[in-house]
Amino acid sequence: MKHPGCSMDLKQVASEVSKKSKIKVSPKDIERLLGAIRKSSDPWDIIDKSDFPVPAVFQSIGILKELGLVSVSKKGFKLTSHGKDIVGELHPVEDISCSSCGGRGISLEGFSDIKEKFLKIQKRRPKPLRKFDQGYVTPITTLFRFALAFERGDIVGKDIMILGDDDLISIVLGLSSLPNKITVVEIDKRITDFIEYVGVREGFKIDVQTFDLRHPIPKGYTKEYDTFFTDPPETLDAADAFIGRGITTLREPGSAGYFGFTRREASLTKWHDLQKLLLKYKIVFTDIIHNFSEYINWGYEEATKAWRLSPLKIRPRKNWYRSALYRFETLDGFRGNKKNYGRRNIYEDQESSTT
Amino acid sequence: MKHPGCSMDLKQVASEVSKKSKIKVSPKDIERLLGAIRKSSDPWDIIDKSDFPVPAVFQSIGILKELGLVSVSKKGFKLTSHGKDIVGELHPVEDISCSSCGGRGISLEGFSDIKEKFLKIQKRRPKPLRKFDQGYVTPITTLFRFALAFERGDIVGKDIMILGDDDLISIVLGLSSLPNKITVVEIDKRITDFIEYVGVREGFKIDVQTFDLRHPIPKGYTKEYDTFFTDPPETLDAADAFIGRGITTLREPGSAGYFGFTRREASLTKWHDLQKLLLKYKIVFTDIIHNFSEYINWGYEEATKAWRLSPLKIRPRKNWYRSALYRFETLDGFRGNKKNYGRRNIYEDQESSTT
């Protein structure tokens, strides 16, 4: 079934893309991209299915075009007949994730009241702003994050810290009445105002604080929480800042951290670097759940690097940006990140494209 | 909701258990244990829900009994009224995983033919032997492992290595006709005979080899495979041997490894050590799926350390042993484990209890 020449080609394409884009790409990434083009002609859908950084995907398509495997027209990307020959032998990209839970492994059944209320409340949320790198997850994703953390024992009676909350999980937590304390640290006053307004209306209290996560967390917040949530930008420095700060807020061994991390803006090499870096804080990964979080198209697509790089200027028709959900627990001797990044731009690197 | 004194108690119990059992236990572990005793009186069910090493669970129950929180009778474990007071404030242990996929996030829908055939064939499999530390997963678990690997692009047209196959995934792979090559390395001739017999009857070919994984993999198998599966014993040395050997068989960056790892015989501190160790081989974790694999009670329970430690000699009535499924990919410059362990016993440590 496998032609020896075929895997060789993938390797060459991968190494050429890695060189040109300065982003590490594997033969498997190229294989998935070819499988994605077999299924779809839409650039955003192809990125979703390919699951490697946007700049490298577009770079790869350029090279596949030069090799005569892919053609580009106004209608989108298509395999040539030569391309079809090669791809026929490869893995078909098929989504066979569980349709009940969307592959998340968890059930929302017990939370229908909270779900109904939250779906209504969140309709009036502030729209994403580019200057804060905002782009929130679907309200269903927020509810699933809550349900997972509930199941893992990280909600009931706990003190919970949220570092950046355009996803509004603090509101779901408030509606549930299950945590002991909820703190939101958020730079955008529109969001903190919205959360406080909902809290007053619905009768729950959320402690809201504004500060810039490039600076260390103030002392009053260190070692005070059982659980934290964050959804950092995908550069190593920003992830280290957001997650590392989160760890400093945690109380004791067995406290839990949750964060999203995507492959749309981070190669697996960067994933490796992040995993290594976080293990140094003496934490342990307990869950990594593929494509757990789905993001709503944020509306400023045309202003992003992804748009500039795309050979086809088509606006996304459906949500295409997804990320994995990580959960970890702290161990004996854990510590966080107290570095001060000053005013450095820690939010962009070679692999980013949606800021 | 949270009484300040309460979390303090958990911390003290955790630290005492850690000292006595020499296994690191966190306040959250104790909290989960108390929640489990609220739900169940059966020792095996309680271990399943507590999700930390068996010797430490039984040690903890001893201490909770001394503290007057738990009582032990022939009927099982029970919270005392003082215990109920404390536990009432804590996280309730509830399984809210998706009922369609059992929390695995994947669908078997497309594989009903293979499923039906495999469920029938596996009925005649050899029974687990204690001398090989055998204990196989439910046939549904094997099918889900296959489906997940299919979805991730690690099956179609691939060369697949299986290190130890009492779970019989090679038979599912053979029935699917999807891989290019299937190799099984297994020490138990009853199993290799069974796999070969099924292969001949069903018309697929599996390359079967016998050797002891304490020795390095022979040269003919290195860098020859795209994907490997293994389910190692839970000591660090054995996991390093099985998984590290697996990595040496992988062909190129983007190749994939799958392994099971439980918390029933490995503390999260050991999980951390394993994660750190494996990252050194230049791989990256892409998935960690909680309780993915369910094991069938192996029939030699009375001969195990778990049985000796249990204050209640009751045979398990349902499956209680589960493990997480890890998937990883290799990166540029990856390498495996070529250490020779000679005849050392690498299969037992402080945290093990079912060998």
XYZ file of C-alpha atoms in Angstrom, chain A residues 1-2 7 11 24-29 31-32 89-109 111 147-159 177-180 226-227 251-256 263 268-269 271-273 275-276 278-290 324 326-327 329-332, chain B residues 1-2 7 11 24-29 31-32 89-109 111 147-159 177-180 226-227 251-256 263 268-269 271-273 275-276 278-290 324 326-327 329-332:
174
model
C 0.000 0.000 0.000
C 2.854 2.315 0.719
C 7.251 8.927 2.067
C 10.203 14.254 3.920
C 9.702 22.888 12.126
C 7.346 20.807 10.035
C 7.235 16.989 9.899
C 6.357 14.601 7.038
C 3.182 13.814 9.004
C 2.169 17.491 8.933
C 0.610 14.252 4.921
C -2.243 15.733 6.932
C -2.099 6.148 -0.686
C -2.076 8.327 2.407
C -4.125 8.592 5.550
C -7.598 10.032 4.920
C -8.307 13.006 7.178
C -11.604 12.151 8.823
C -13.193 13.566 11.915
C -14.457 10.565 13.850
C -14.601 12.309 17.206
C -17.602 11.475 19.378
C -20.600 13.492 18.235
C -22.192 13.652 21.705
C -19.302 15.454 23.382
C -17.468 16.822 20.350
C -14.450 14.727 21.316
C -14.168 16.367 24.733
C -15.041 13.225 26.681
C -17.338 14.994 29.105
C -21.086 15.425 29.492
C -23.003 18.686 30.054
C -26.192 16.825 31.005
C -25.777 21.487 33.917
C -17.757 20.635 33.437
C -14.342 19.034 33.017
C -12.901 20.986 35.943
C -15.945 20.072 38.023
C -15.393 16.377 37.272
C -11.709 16.643 38.194
C -12.548 18.121 41.595
C -11.264 21.616 40.885
C -14.456 23.644 41.389
C -16.557 22.763 44.447
C -15.502 24.818 47.481
C -12.380 26.021 45.683
C -10.716 29.412 45.334
C -22.569 28.862 43.074
C -20.034 26.054 43.552
C -16.654 27.774 44.122
C -15.691 29.490 47.355
C -6.725 26.009 44.322
C -7.366 26.257 40.588
C -1.879 27.153 47.138
C -0.401 23.670 47.595
C 0.534 20.375 45.909
C -2.507 18.970 44.093
C -3.739 22.400 42.995
C -4.759 22.489 39.333
C -1.095 23.981 16.949
C 5.016 20.630 17.984
C 8.623 21.695 18.571
C 4.848 22.418 22.288
C 7.859 20.339 23.370
C 9.699 23.443 24.594
C 6.160 21.120 28.138
C 9.820 21.028 29.189
C 6.508 23.908 32.607
C 7.793 20.615 34.060
C 10.647 22.673 35.561
C 8.077 24.417 37.750
C 7.406 20.963 39.285
C 3.979 20.376 37.836
C 2.652 17.267 36.066
C 0.385 17.098 33.028
C -2.738 15.030 33.770
C -4.744 15.760 30.606
C -4.113 17.000 27.091
C -7.391 16.994 25.180
C -7.142 17.493 21.420
C -6.063 21.603 22.957
C -4.151 21.113 29.092
C -4.726 20.301 32.755
C -1.417 19.519 38.980
C 1.262 21.018 41.189
C 3.704 18.755 43.030
C 5.767 19.121 46.194
C -18.417 26.795 51.897
C -14.857 25.978 52.745
C -8.010 21.915 54.068
C -2.687 18.493 54.167
C 3.938 11.213 47.397
C 0.287 11.958 48.057
C -1.412 15.380 47.787
C -4.311 16.924 49.752
C -6.340 16.541 46.559
C -5.704 12.778 46.532
C -10.003 14.710 49.162
C -10.850 12.395 46.259
C -17.871 20.421 52.257
C -15.647 18.760 49.673
C -15.860 17.990 46.003
C -18.364 15.210 45.221
C -16.745 12.434 43.165
C -19.045 12.048 40.181
C -18.416 10.408 36.863
C -19.828 12.823 34.303
C -17.795 11.511 31.389
C -19.626 11.270 28.070
C -21.715 8.113 28.008
C -21.447 7.650 24.238
C -17.663 7.356 24.128
C -16.936 6.556 27.767
C -14.933 9.772 27.988
C -12.585 8.738 25.199
C -13.718 11.412 22.779
C -13.810 9.115 19.773
C -16.506 7.236 17.869
C -16.469 3.553 16.855
C -19.383 4.065 14.461
C -15.927 0.256 12.475
C -10.004 4.226 16.264
C -8.072 7.030 17.965
C -4.860 6.120 16.136
C -6.797 5.924 12.869
C -8.177 9.428 13.429
C -4.694 10.778 14.209
C -3.321 9.420 10.936
C -1.163 6.696 12.466
C -2.713 3.607 10.840
C -3.437 3.832 7.104
C -0.455 2.692 5.036
C 1.779 2.690 8.111
C 4.358 0.235 9.461
C -6.409 -4.263 6.341
C -5.314 -0.644 6.741
C -1.643 -0.781 7.838
C 1.222 -1.637 5.512
C 5.767 4.853 11.751
C 3.741 4.016 14.845
C 11.340 6.068 11.432
C 11.332 9.862 11.309
C 10.028 13.073 12.906
C 6.234 12.949 13.094
C 6.145 9.221 13.889
C 3.776 8.369 16.738
C -2.292 6.326 38.550
C 1.725 11.948 39.919
C 5.329 12.500 41.048
C 4.169 10.677 36.157
C 6.219 13.890 36.280
C 9.485 11.938 36.280
C 7.219 12.955 31.358
C 10.584 14.618 31.971
C 10.547 10.989 27.766
C 10.884 14.638 26.692
C 14.661 14.072 26.767
C 14.232 11.645 23.863
C 12.964 14.667 21.856
C 9.341 13.693 21.629
C 6.249 15.798 22.354
C 3.031 14.757 24.093
C 0.012 15.448 21.875
C -2.682 13.663 23.928
C -3.183 12.454 27.482
C -6.645 10.940 27.789
C -7.878 10.243 31.311
C -4.677 7.072 30.797
C -0.692 8.885 26.060
C 0.086 9.742 22.449
C 5.126 12.395 18.207
C 8.847 12.324 17.524
C 10.692 15.546 16.702
C 13.876 16.349 14.794
